[in-house]
Amino acid sequence: MSLTGRCFCGDVRFAIDGPVGWAGYCHCDSCRRNCAAPVAAFFEVKLDQMRWTGTTPATYQKTPGATRHFCGRCGTPMAFTAEWYPGDVHLYIATLDRPDAVLPQNHVHAEERLPWFDIRDDLPRIDGFGDPDTPARRSLCQPEG
């Protein structure tokens, strides 16, 4: 699949030449705060199938081993990488030039959903994220408690 995306001002751009892996909504506190939104919609691709085609994004690390990538000019959140996801990058669906090209498949960290955020779809709700034996299961972003 060939996908492209950009930040709000257009400085940070990316291109993907490969399949989308995981795609879904994240309800964890860290993602909500990073985006200033009640939920974040991500998709995952392999790092070697994605490239920055505009300005390289700025980065921020609150949690050791987790890096958030954002536009240094307009502030748009662009991506999330973590040591516990070697070789993967999670990008925000809303940054795609065609955000309708990637459909969320589930809700992760559903236990952290804001009580006033009404979910009216039939997608699976997952407490945590993925395999219970991985650090990611305990938290997608390893937020500090």
Short mmCIF file of N, CA, C and O in Angstrom, two decimals:
data_model
loop_
_atom_site.label_atom_id
_atom_site.label_comp_id
_atom_site.label_asym_id
_atom_site.label_seq_id
_atom_site.Cartn_x
_atom_site.Cartn_y
_atom_site.Cartn_z
N MET A 1 0.85 -1.17 0.00
CA MET A 1 0.00 0.00 0.00
C MET A 1 0.90 1.24 0.00
O MET A 1 1.86 1.31 0.74
N SER A 2 0.58 2.20 -0.80
CA SER A 2 1.33 3.45 -0.85
C SER A 2 0.47 4.54 -0.21
O SER A 2 -0.62 4.84 -0.67
N LEU A 3 1.00 5.12 0.88
CA LEU A 3 0.29 6.16 1.61
C LEU A 3 1.21 7.35 1.82
O LEU A 3 2.43 7.19 1.93
N THR A 4 0.62 8.53 1.90
CA THR A 4 1.37 9.73 2.22
C THR A 4 0.61 10.50 3.28
O THR A 4 -0.60 10.34 3.44
N GLY A 5 1.34 11.35 4.01
CA GLY A 5 0.71 12.16 5.03
C GLY A 5 1.55 13.38 5.35
O GLY A 5 2.68 13.52 4.86
N ARG A 6 0.96 14.25 6.17
CA ARG A 6 1.66 15.49 6.50
C ARG A 6 1.07 16.09 7.78
O ARG A 6 -0.04 15.74 8.20
N CYS A 7 1.81 17.05 8.32
CA CYS A 7 1.35 17.81 9.48
C CYS A 7 0.43 18.94 9.02
O CYS A 7 0.22 19.13 7.82
N PHE A 8 -0.05 19.73 9.95
CA PHE A 8 -0.97 20.83 9.66
C PHE A 8 -0.34 21.88 8.75
O PHE A 8 -0.96 22.34 7.79
N CYS A 9 0.92 22.26 9.01
CA CYS A 9 1.55 23.30 8.19
C CYS A 9 2.20 22.73 6.93
O CYS A 9 2.53 23.49 6.02
N GLY A 10 2.39 21.43 6.85
CA GLY A 10 2.96 20.80 5.66
C GLY A 10 4.46 20.61 5.70
O GLY A 10 5.02 20.03 4.77
N ASP A 11 5.14 21.09 6.73
CA ASP A 11 6.60 20.92 6.81
C ASP A 11 7.00 19.46 6.95
O ASP A 11 7.90 18.99 6.26
N VAL A 12 6.37 18.74 7.88
CA VAL A 12 6.69 17.33 8.10
C VAL A 12 5.79 16.49 7.22
O VAL A 12 4.56 16.60 7.29
N ARG A 13 6.41 15.68 6.37
CA ARG A 13 5.68 14.80 5.46
C ARG A 13 6.27 13.40 5.53
O ARG A 13 7.44 13.23 5.88
N PHE A 14 5.46 12.42 5.17
CA PHE A 14 5.96 11.05 5.12
C PHE A 14 5.34 10.29 3.97
O PHE A 14 4.31 10.69 3.42
N ALA A 15 6.01 9.21 3.59
CA ALA A 15 5.51 8.29 2.56
C ALA A 15 5.71 6.87 3.07
O ALA A 15 6.71 6.58 3.74
N ILE A 16 4.78 6.01 2.73
CA ILE A 16 4.82 4.61 3.14
C ILE A 16 4.67 3.74 1.91
O ILE A 16 3.77 3.97 1.10
N ASP A 17 5.54 2.78 1.78
CA ASP A 17 5.45 1.79 0.71
C ASP A 17 5.48 0.42 1.34
O ASP A 17 6.52 -0.22 1.42
N GLY A 18 4.35 0.00 1.83
CA GLY A 18 4.25 -1.29 2.49
C GLY A 18 2.90 -1.43 3.15
O GLY A 18 2.12 -0.48 3.20
N PRO A 19 2.62 -2.60 3.68
CA PRO A 19 1.31 -2.85 4.27
C PRO A 19 1.15 -2.20 5.63
O PRO A 19 2.11 -2.01 6.38
N VAL A 20 -0.07 -1.86 5.94
CA VAL A 20 -0.43 -1.38 7.27
C VAL A 20 -0.62 -2.60 8.16
O VAL A 20 -1.26 -3.57 7.76
N GLY A 21 -0.06 -2.54 9.34
CA GLY A 21 -0.26 -3.61 10.32
C GLY A 21 -1.48 -3.29 11.16
O GLY A 21 -2.59 -3.16 10.67
N TRP A 22 -1.23 -3.06 12.42
CA TRP A 22 -2.29 -2.73 13.37
C TRP A 22 -2.87 -1.35 13.07
O TRP A 22 -2.15 -0.44 12.68
N ALA A 23 -4.17 -1.18 13.26
CA ALA A 23 -4.82 0.13 13.16
C ALA A 23 -5.94 0.15 14.18
O ALA A 23 -6.74 -0.78 14.25
N GLY A 24 -5.99 1.20 14.98
CA GLY A 24 -7.04 1.27 15.98
C GLY A 24 -7.02 2.56 16.77
O GLY A 24 -6.19 3.44 16.56
N TYR A 25 -7.97 2.63 17.68
CA TYR A 25 -8.11 3.78 18.57
C TYR A 25 -7.40 3.48 19.88
O TYR A 25 -7.58 2.41 20.44
N CYS A 26 -6.63 4.44 20.39
CA CYS A 26 -6.01 4.29 21.69
C CYS A 26 -6.65 5.26 22.67
O CYS A 26 -6.75 6.46 22.40
N HIS A 27 -7.07 4.72 23.81
CA HIS A 27 -7.75 5.52 24.83
C HIS A 27 -6.85 5.81 26.03
O HIS A 27 -7.32 6.37 27.02
N CYS A 28 -5.56 5.48 25.96
CA CYS A 28 -4.70 5.68 27.13
C CYS A 28 -4.49 7.16 27.43
O CYS A 28 -4.57 8.02 26.54
N ASP A 29 -4.22 7.44 28.68
CA ASP A 29 -4.03 8.81 29.14
C ASP A 29 -2.90 9.51 28.40
O ASP A 29 -3.01 10.67 28.04
N SER A 30 -1.80 8.80 28.15
CA SER A 30 -0.65 9.42 27.47
C SER A 30 -1.01 9.87 26.06
O SER A 30 -0.66 10.99 25.66
N CYS A 31 -1.69 9.03 25.31
CA CYS A 31 -2.07 9.41 23.94
C CYS A 31 -3.08 10.54 23.94
O CYS A 31 -3.00 11.46 23.12
N ARG A 32 -4.04 10.48 24.86
CA ARG A 32 -5.03 11.57 24.94
C ARG A 32 -4.34 12.90 25.23
O ARG A 32 -4.62 13.91 24.60
N ARG A 33 -3.43 12.90 26.18
CA ARG A 33 -2.75 14.15 26.55
C ARG A 33 -1.84 14.64 25.42
O ARG A 33 -1.75 15.83 25.16
N ASN A 34 -1.16 13.71 24.75
CA ASN A 34 -0.29 14.08 23.65
C ASN A 34 -1.06 14.77 22.52
O ASN A 34 -0.58 15.71 21.90
N CYS A 35 -2.28 14.31 22.28
CA CYS A 35 -3.09 14.85 21.18
C CYS A 35 -4.12 15.88 21.63
O CYS A 35 -4.76 16.49 20.79
N ALA A 36 -4.28 16.05 22.94
CA ALA A 36 -5.32 16.93 23.47
C ALA A 36 -6.68 16.56 22.87
O ALA A 36 -7.45 17.41 22.42
N ALA A 37 -6.95 15.26 22.86
CA ALA A 37 -8.18 14.73 22.27
C ALA A 37 -8.66 13.56 23.12
O ALA A 37 -7.86 12.94 23.83
N PRO A 38 -9.94 13.21 23.05
CA PRO A 38 -10.45 12.12 23.87
C PRO A 38 -9.97 10.73 23.44
O PRO A 38 -10.08 9.77 24.20
N VAL A 39 -9.42 10.62 22.24
CA VAL A 39 -8.92 9.34 21.73
C VAL A 39 -7.93 9.64 20.60
O VAL A 39 -8.02 10.69 19.95
N ALA A 40 -6.98 8.74 20.39
CA ALA A 40 -6.04 8.87 19.27
C ALA A 40 -6.23 7.67 18.34
O ALA A 40 -6.42 6.56 18.80
N ALA A 41 -6.18 7.92 17.04
CA ALA A 41 -6.32 6.84 16.05
C ALA A 41 -4.96 6.63 15.39
O ALA A 41 -4.43 7.53 14.74
N PHE A 42 -4.40 5.43 15.57
CA PHE A 42 -3.08 5.09 15.07
C PHE A 42 -3.14 3.99 14.01
O PHE A 42 -4.10 3.22 13.96
N PHE A 43 -2.06 3.89 13.24
CA PHE A 43 -1.82 2.70 12.42
C PHE A 43 -0.33 2.41 12.49
O PHE A 43 0.48 3.30 12.72
N GLU A 44 0.01 1.16 12.31
CA GLU A 44 1.39 0.71 12.45
C GLU A 44 1.94 0.24 11.11
O GLU A 44 1.22 -0.38 10.33
N VAL A 45 3.18 0.61 10.83
CA VAL A 45 3.92 0.11 9.67
C VAL A 45 5.34 -0.19 10.12
O VAL A 45 5.78 0.25 11.19
N LYS A 46 6.06 -0.90 9.30
CA LYS A 46 7.47 -1.17 9.56
C LYS A 46 8.29 0.07 9.24
O LYS A 46 8.05 0.74 8.24
N LEU A 47 9.25 0.37 10.11
CA LEU A 47 10.09 1.56 9.91
C LEU A 47 10.80 1.55 8.57
O LEU A 47 10.96 2.61 7.95
N ASP A 48 11.21 0.38 8.10
CA ASP A 48 11.93 0.33 6.83
C ASP A 48 11.02 0.52 5.61
O ASP A 48 11.49 0.58 4.48
N GLN A 49 9.71 0.64 5.84
CA GLN A 49 8.77 0.88 4.75
C GLN A 49 8.18 2.29 4.82
O GLN A 49 7.27 2.63 4.08
N MET A 50 8.73 3.12 5.72
CA MET A 50 8.26 4.48 5.90
C MET A 50 9.46 5.42 5.85
O MET A 50 10.54 5.09 6.29
N ARG A 51 9.25 6.60 5.25
CA ARG A 51 10.33 7.59 5.22
C ARG A 51 9.74 8.98 5.38
O ARG A 51 8.63 9.26 4.91
N TRP A 52 10.49 9.84 6.06
CA TRP A 52 10.12 11.24 6.18
C TRP A 52 10.52 11.92 4.87
O TRP A 52 11.66 11.80 4.45
N THR A 53 9.61 12.61 4.22
CA THR A 53 9.90 13.24 2.93
C THR A 53 9.98 14.75 3.02
O THR A 53 10.36 15.41 2.07
N GLY A 54 9.62 15.31 4.14
CA GLY A 54 9.74 16.75 4.38
C GLY A 54 10.74 16.96 5.50
O GLY A 54 11.70 16.21 5.65
N THR A 55 10.49 17.95 6.31
CA THR A 55 11.32 18.22 7.48
C THR A 55 11.24 17.04 8.44
O THR A 55 10.16 16.51 8.67
N THR A 56 12.36 16.65 8.99
CA THR A 56 12.37 15.59 10.01
C THR A 56 11.66 16.11 11.25
O THR A 56 11.92 17.23 11.69
N PRO A 57 10.77 15.32 11.82
CA PRO A 57 10.03 15.81 12.99
C PRO A 57 10.93 15.98 14.22
O PRO A 57 11.97 15.34 14.34
N ALA A 58 10.49 16.85 15.09
CA ALA A 58 11.11 16.99 16.41
C ALA A 58 10.66 15.79 17.25
O ALA A 58 9.70 15.09 16.89
N THR A 59 11.35 15.54 18.35
CA THR A 59 11.00 14.40 19.19
C THR A 59 10.91 14.82 20.66
O THR A 59 11.48 15.82 21.07
N TYR A 60 10.18 14.00 21.42
CA TYR A 60 10.01 14.21 22.84
C TYR A 60 9.93 12.86 23.52
O TYR A 60 9.26 11.95 23.02
N GLN A 61 10.63 12.72 24.65
CA GLN A 61 10.57 11.48 25.44
C GLN A 61 10.21 11.82 26.87
O GLN A 61 10.98 12.48 27.58
N LYS A 62 9.03 11.40 27.29
CA LYS A 62 8.64 11.51 28.70
C LYS A 62 8.92 10.18 29.37
O LYS A 62 9.43 10.14 30.48
N THR A 63 8.57 9.12 28.68
CA THR A 63 8.75 7.77 29.19
C THR A 63 10.01 7.17 28.58
O THR A 63 10.16 7.21 27.35
N PRO A 64 10.92 6.65 29.39
CA PRO A 64 12.14 6.04 28.83
C PRO A 64 11.81 4.96 27.80
O PRO A 64 10.94 4.11 28.03
N GLY A 65 12.45 5.04 26.65
CA GLY A 65 12.25 4.06 25.59
C GLY A 65 11.14 4.39 24.62
O GLY A 65 10.96 3.70 23.63
N ALA A 66 10.36 5.42 24.91
CA ALA A 66 9.24 5.81 24.04
C ALA A 66 9.50 7.21 23.48
O ALA A 66 9.83 8.12 24.23
N THR A 67 9.35 7.34 22.18
CA THR A 67 9.60 8.63 21.53
C THR A 67 8.36 9.07 20.77
O THR A 67 7.80 8.30 19.99
N ARG A 68 7.96 10.30 21.00
CA ARG A 68 6.87 10.90 20.25
C ARG A 68 7.48 11.87 19.26
O ARG A 68 8.39 12.62 19.58
N HIS A 69 7.01 11.82 18.02
CA HIS A 69 7.52 12.64 16.92
C HIS A 69 6.43 13.65 16.57
O HIS A 69 5.27 13.28 16.42
N PHE A 70 6.83 14.92 16.39
CA PHE A 70 5.85 15.97 16.12
C PHE A 70 6.49 17.05 15.26
O PHE A 70 7.71 17.16 15.17
N CYS A 71 5.65 17.86 14.62
CA CYS A 71 6.17 18.96 13.82
C CYS A 71 6.68 20.05 14.75
O CYS A 71 5.95 20.53 15.62
N GLY A 72 7.94 20.45 14.56
CA GLY A 72 8.54 21.48 15.38
C GLY A 72 8.00 22.87 15.08
O GLY A 72 8.20 23.79 15.86
N ARG A 73 7.31 23.01 13.97
CA ARG A 73 6.75 24.32 13.60
C ARG A 73 5.30 24.48 14.07
O ARG A 73 4.97 25.42 14.77
N CYS A 74 4.42 23.54 13.69
CA CYS A 74 3.00 23.70 14.02
C CYS A 74 2.56 22.82 15.20
O CYS A 74 1.47 23.00 15.71
N GLY A 75 3.39 21.87 15.62
CA GLY A 75 3.08 21.06 16.78
C GLY A 75 2.27 19.80 16.53
O GLY A 75 1.98 19.06 17.47
N THR A 76 1.90 19.51 15.29
CA THR A 76 1.09 18.33 14.99
C THR A 76 1.79 17.05 15.45
O THR A 76 2.92 16.79 15.05
N PRO A 77 1.13 16.21 16.28
CA PRO A 77 1.69 14.90 16.60
C PRO A 77 1.73 14.06 15.32
O PRO A 77 0.75 14.01 14.57
N MET A 78 2.86 13.40 15.07
CA MET A 78 3.04 12.65 13.82
C MET A 78 3.19 11.15 14.03
O MET A 78 2.67 10.37 13.25
N ALA A 79 3.96 10.75 15.05
CA ALA A 79 4.28 9.32 15.18
C ALA A 79 4.70 8.99 16.61
O ALA A 79 5.02 9.87 17.40
N PHE A 80 4.72 7.69 16.87
CA PHE A 80 5.15 7.14 18.15
C PHE A 80 6.02 5.94 17.86
O PHE A 80 5.64 5.07 17.08
N THR A 81 7.21 5.89 18.45
CA THR A 81 8.07 4.71 18.37
C THR A 81 8.46 4.33 19.78
O THR A 81 8.50 5.17 20.68
N ALA A 82 8.75 3.05 19.98
CA ALA A 82 9.12 2.58 21.31
C ALA A 82 10.06 1.38 21.20
O ALA A 82 9.95 0.59 20.25
N GLU A 83 10.95 1.27 22.17
CA GLU A 83 11.89 0.15 22.20
C GLU A 83 11.16 -1.19 22.23
O GLU A 83 11.67 -2.18 21.71
N TRP A 84 9.98 -1.24 22.83
CA TRP A 84 9.24 -2.49 22.92
C TRP A 84 8.46 -2.81 21.64
O TRP A 84 7.79 -3.82 21.56
N TYR A 85 8.58 -1.95 20.63
CA TYR A 85 8.07 -2.22 19.29
C TYR A 85 9.22 -2.08 18.30
O TYR A 85 9.21 -1.19 17.44
N PRO A 86 10.25 -2.91 18.40
CA PRO A 86 11.41 -2.74 17.51
C PRO A 86 11.02 -2.88 16.04
O PRO A 86 10.30 -3.79 15.66
N GLY A 87 11.48 -1.90 15.24
CA GLY A 87 11.22 -1.94 13.81
C GLY A 87 9.86 -1.42 13.39
O GLY A 87 9.53 -1.45 12.21
N ASP A 88 9.06 -0.93 14.34
CA ASP A 88 7.71 -0.44 14.03
C ASP A 88 7.61 1.05 14.30
O ASP A 88 8.32 1.60 15.15
N VAL A 89 6.70 1.69 13.60
CA VAL A 89 6.33 3.07 13.88
C VAL A 89 4.81 3.14 13.86
O VAL A 89 4.16 2.51 13.03
N HIS A 90 4.25 3.86 14.82
CA HIS A 90 2.81 4.10 14.87
C HIS A 90 2.58 5.54 14.43
O HIS A 90 3.12 6.47 15.04
N LEU A 91 1.81 5.71 13.39
CA LEU A 91 1.49 7.03 12.85
C LEU A 91 0.02 7.33 13.12
O LEU A 91 -0.80 6.41 13.27
N TYR A 92 -0.33 8.60 13.15
CA TYR A 92 -1.71 9.00 13.39
C TYR A 92 -2.50 8.95 12.08
O TYR A 92 -2.10 9.55 11.09
N ILE A 93 -3.62 8.26 12.11
CA ILE A 93 -4.46 8.13 10.92
C ILE A 93 -4.85 9.51 10.38
O ILE A 93 -4.87 9.73 9.17
N ALA A 94 -5.13 10.46 11.27
CA ALA A 94 -5.59 11.78 10.84
C ALA A 94 -4.53 12.57 10.08
O ALA A 94 -4.85 13.55 9.42
N THR A 95 -3.26 12.14 10.13
CA THR A 95 -2.21 12.84 9.38
C THR A 95 -2.14 12.37 7.92
O THR A 95 -1.43 12.99 7.12
N LEU A 96 -2.83 11.31 7.58
CA LEU A 96 -2.80 10.81 6.21
C LEU A 96 -3.46 11.78 5.25
O LEU A 96 -4.45 12.43 5.58
N ASP A 97 -2.93 11.87 4.04
CA ASP A 97 -3.58 12.67 3.00
C ASP A 97 -4.95 12.09 2.67
O ASP A 97 -5.86 12.83 2.28
N ARG A 98 -5.07 10.79 2.81
CA ARG A 98 -6.36 10.10 2.63
C ARG A 98 -6.65 9.28 3.88
O ARG A 98 -6.45 8.07 3.90
N PRO A 99 -7.14 9.91 4.95
CA PRO A 99 -7.36 9.18 6.19
C PRO A 99 -8.42 8.09 6.08
O PRO A 99 -8.47 7.18 6.92
N ASP A 100 -9.22 8.13 5.03
CA ASP A 100 -10.21 7.08 4.82
C ASP A 100 -9.57 5.78 4.30
O ASP A 100 -10.23 4.75 4.22
N ALA A 101 -8.28 5.81 3.99
CA ALA A 101 -7.60 4.63 3.45
C ALA A 101 -7.25 3.60 4.54
O ALA A 101 -6.97 2.45 4.23
N VAL A 102 -7.27 4.01 5.80
CA VAL A 102 -6.94 3.11 6.90
C VAL A 102 -8.10 3.11 7.89
O VAL A 102 -8.48 4.17 8.40
N LEU A 103 -8.65 1.94 8.14
CA LEU A 103 -9.79 1.82 9.04
C LEU A 103 -9.37 1.22 10.37
O LEU A 103 -8.73 0.17 10.40
N PRO A 104 -9.71 1.87 11.48
CA PRO A 104 -9.42 1.29 12.79
C PRO A 104 -10.10 -0.07 12.93
O PRO A 104 -11.22 -0.29 12.44
N GLN A 105 -9.39 -0.98 13.62
CA GLN A 105 -9.88 -2.36 13.79
C GLN A 105 -10.34 -2.65 15.21
O GLN A 105 -10.99 -3.67 15.45
N ASN A 106 -9.95 -1.80 16.16
CA ASN A 106 -10.31 -2.05 17.55
C ASN A 106 -10.06 -0.81 18.40
O ASN A 106 -9.58 0.21 17.90
N HIS A 107 -10.39 -0.93 19.68
CA HIS A 107 -10.12 0.09 20.68
C HIS A 107 -9.17 -0.54 21.69
O HIS A 107 -9.51 -1.56 22.29
N VAL A 108 -7.98 0.05 21.86
CA VAL A 108 -7.04 -0.45 22.87
C VAL A 108 -7.05 0.47 24.08
O VAL A 108 -7.44 1.63 23.98
N HIS A 109 -6.64 -0.09 25.19
CA HIS A 109 -6.69 0.62 26.48
C HIS A 109 -8.10 1.13 26.74
O HIS A 109 -8.31 2.22 27.27
N ALA A 110 -9.08 0.28 26.40
CA ALA A 110 -10.48 0.65 26.56
C ALA A 110 -10.82 0.93 28.03
O ALA A 110 -11.72 1.71 28.32
N GLU A 111 -10.06 0.33 28.94
CA GLU A 111 -10.32 0.56 30.36
C GLU A 111 -10.01 2.01 30.77
O GLU A 111 -10.46 2.47 31.81
N GLU A 112 -9.28 2.75 29.95
CA GLU A 112 -8.95 4.14 30.24
C GLU A 112 -9.85 5.13 29.48
O GLU A 112 -9.65 6.34 29.55
N ARG A 113 -10.85 4.60 28.78
CA ARG A 113 -11.77 5.46 28.02
C ARG A 113 -12.42 6.48 28.95
O ARG A 113 -12.81 6.16 30.07
N LEU A 114 -12.51 7.71 28.47
CA LEU A 114 -13.21 8.74 29.24
C LEU A 114 -14.69 8.37 29.33
O LEU A 114 -15.29 7.98 28.32
N PRO A 115 -15.27 8.45 30.51
CA PRO A 115 -16.66 7.98 30.66
C PRO A 115 -17.66 8.74 29.81
O PRO A 115 -18.70 8.18 29.46
N TRP A 116 -17.39 9.97 29.45
CA TRP A 116 -18.32 10.74 28.63
C TRP A 116 -18.11 10.54 27.13
O TRP A 116 -18.88 11.04 26.32
N PHE A 117 -17.07 9.76 26.75
CA PHE A 117 -16.80 9.51 25.33
C PHE A 117 -17.58 8.26 24.92
O PHE A 117 -17.20 7.14 25.25
N ASP A 118 -18.67 8.45 24.22
CA ASP A 118 -19.58 7.37 23.85
C ASP A 118 -19.11 6.68 22.57
O ASP A 118 -19.05 7.30 21.52
N ILE A 119 -18.78 5.41 22.69
CA ILE A 119 -18.35 4.62 21.53
C ILE A 119 -19.58 3.90 20.98
O ILE A 119 -20.21 3.12 21.69
N ARG A 120 -19.88 4.15 19.72
CA ARG A 120 -21.08 3.54 19.13
C ARG A 120 -20.75 2.65 17.95
O ARG A 120 -21.52 2.57 17.01
N ASP A 121 -19.60 2.01 18.00
CA ASP A 121 -19.27 1.06 16.94
C ASP A 121 -19.20 -0.34 17.54
O ASP A 121 -19.31 -0.51 18.76
N ASP A 122 -19.03 -1.33 16.70
CA ASP A 122 -18.97 -2.71 17.16
C ASP A 122 -17.55 -3.26 17.17
O ASP A 122 -17.37 -4.48 17.20
N LEU A 123 -16.54 -2.39 17.11
CA LEU A 123 -15.16 -2.85 17.12
C LEU A 123 -14.81 -3.45 18.48
O LEU A 123 -15.34 -3.02 19.50
N PRO A 124 -13.91 -4.43 18.49
CA PRO A 124 -13.50 -5.02 19.77
C PRO A 124 -12.88 -3.98 20.70
O PRO A 124 -12.20 -3.06 20.25
N ARG A 125 -13.16 -4.13 21.99
CA ARG A 125 -12.56 -3.29 23.03
C ARG A 125 -11.55 -4.13 23.79
O ARG A 125 -11.90 -5.19 24.31
N ILE A 126 -10.32 -3.66 23.84
CA ILE A 126 -9.24 -4.41 24.46
C ILE A 126 -8.71 -3.61 25.64
O ILE A 126 -8.36 -2.44 25.48
N ASP A 127 -8.67 -4.23 26.82
CA ASP A 127 -8.01 -3.61 27.95
C ASP A 127 -6.52 -3.84 27.78
O ASP A 127 -6.09 -4.97 27.58
N GLY A 128 -5.74 -2.79 27.82
CA GLY A 128 -4.32 -2.89 27.52
C GLY A 128 -4.15 -2.94 26.01
O GLY A 128 -4.95 -2.39 25.27
N PHE A 129 -3.08 -3.64 25.61
CA PHE A 129 -2.77 -3.67 24.18
C PHE A 129 -2.09 -4.99 23.85
O PHE A 129 -0.94 -5.21 24.23
N GLY A 130 -2.76 -5.88 23.15
CA GLY A 130 -2.12 -7.06 22.60
C GLY A 130 -1.81 -8.18 23.57
O GLY A 130 -2.53 -8.42 24.52
N ASP A 131 -0.69 -8.84 23.34
CA ASP A 131 -0.24 -10.03 24.05
C ASP A 131 -0.01 -9.71 25.53
O ASP A 131 0.74 -8.81 25.86
N PRO A 132 -0.63 -10.47 26.45
CA PRO A 132 -0.47 -10.18 27.87
C PRO A 132 0.96 -10.35 28.38
O PRO A 132 1.29 -9.88 29.45
N ASP A 133 1.84 -11.01 27.63
CA ASP A 133 3.22 -11.22 28.06
C ASP A 133 4.17 -10.12 27.60
O ASP A 133 5.37 -10.18 27.87
N THR A 134 3.68 -9.10 26.91
CA THR A 134 4.55 -8.03 26.45
C THR A 134 4.33 -6.77 27.28
O THR A 134 3.24 -6.57 27.82
N PRO A 135 5.35 -5.93 27.40
CA PRO A 135 5.15 -4.67 28.12
C PRO A 135 4.04 -3.84 27.51
O PRO A 135 3.34 -3.11 28.20
N ALA A 136 3.84 -3.96 26.19
CA ALA A 136 2.82 -3.17 25.52
C ALA A 136 1.42 -3.54 26.02
O ALA A 136 0.52 -2.72 25.96
N ARG A 137 1.23 -4.77 26.47
CA ARG A 137 -0.08 -5.18 26.97
C ARG A 137 -0.44 -4.35 28.19
O ARG A 137 -1.57 -3.95 28.39
N ARG A 138 0.56 -4.07 29.02
CA ARG A 138 0.31 -3.29 30.22
C ARG A 138 0.03 -1.84 29.87
O ARG A 138 -0.75 -1.18 30.54
N SER A 139 0.68 -1.33 28.83
CA SER A 139 0.41 0.02 28.39
C SER A 139 1.06 0.28 27.06
O SER A 139 2.25 0.04 26.90
N LEU A 140 0.31 0.78 26.11
CA LEU A 140 0.84 1.11 24.79
C LEU A 140 2.00 2.09 24.92
O LEU A 140 3.01 1.97 24.27
N CYS A 141 1.87 3.06 25.77
CA CYS A 141 2.84 4.15 25.85
C CYS A 141 3.59 4.18 27.17
O CYS A 141 4.34 5.11 27.42
N GLN A 142 3.39 3.20 28.01
CA GLN A 142 4.04 3.13 29.31
C GLN A 142 3.89 4.43 30.09
O GLN A 142 4.87 5.03 30.51
N PRO A 143 2.65 4.92 30.27
CA PRO A 143 2.48 6.18 30.99
C PRO A 143 2.92 6.04 32.43
O PRO A 143 2.85 4.96 33.02
N GLU A 144 3.39 7.14 32.97
CA GLU A 144 3.79 7.15 34.37
C GLU A 144 2.54 7.32 35.21
O GLU A 144 1.69 8.13 34.93
N GLY A 145 2.43 6.50 36.25
CA GLY A 145 1.22 6.52 37.05
C GLY A 145 1.35 7.44 38.15
O GLY A 145 0.96 7.85 39.03
#
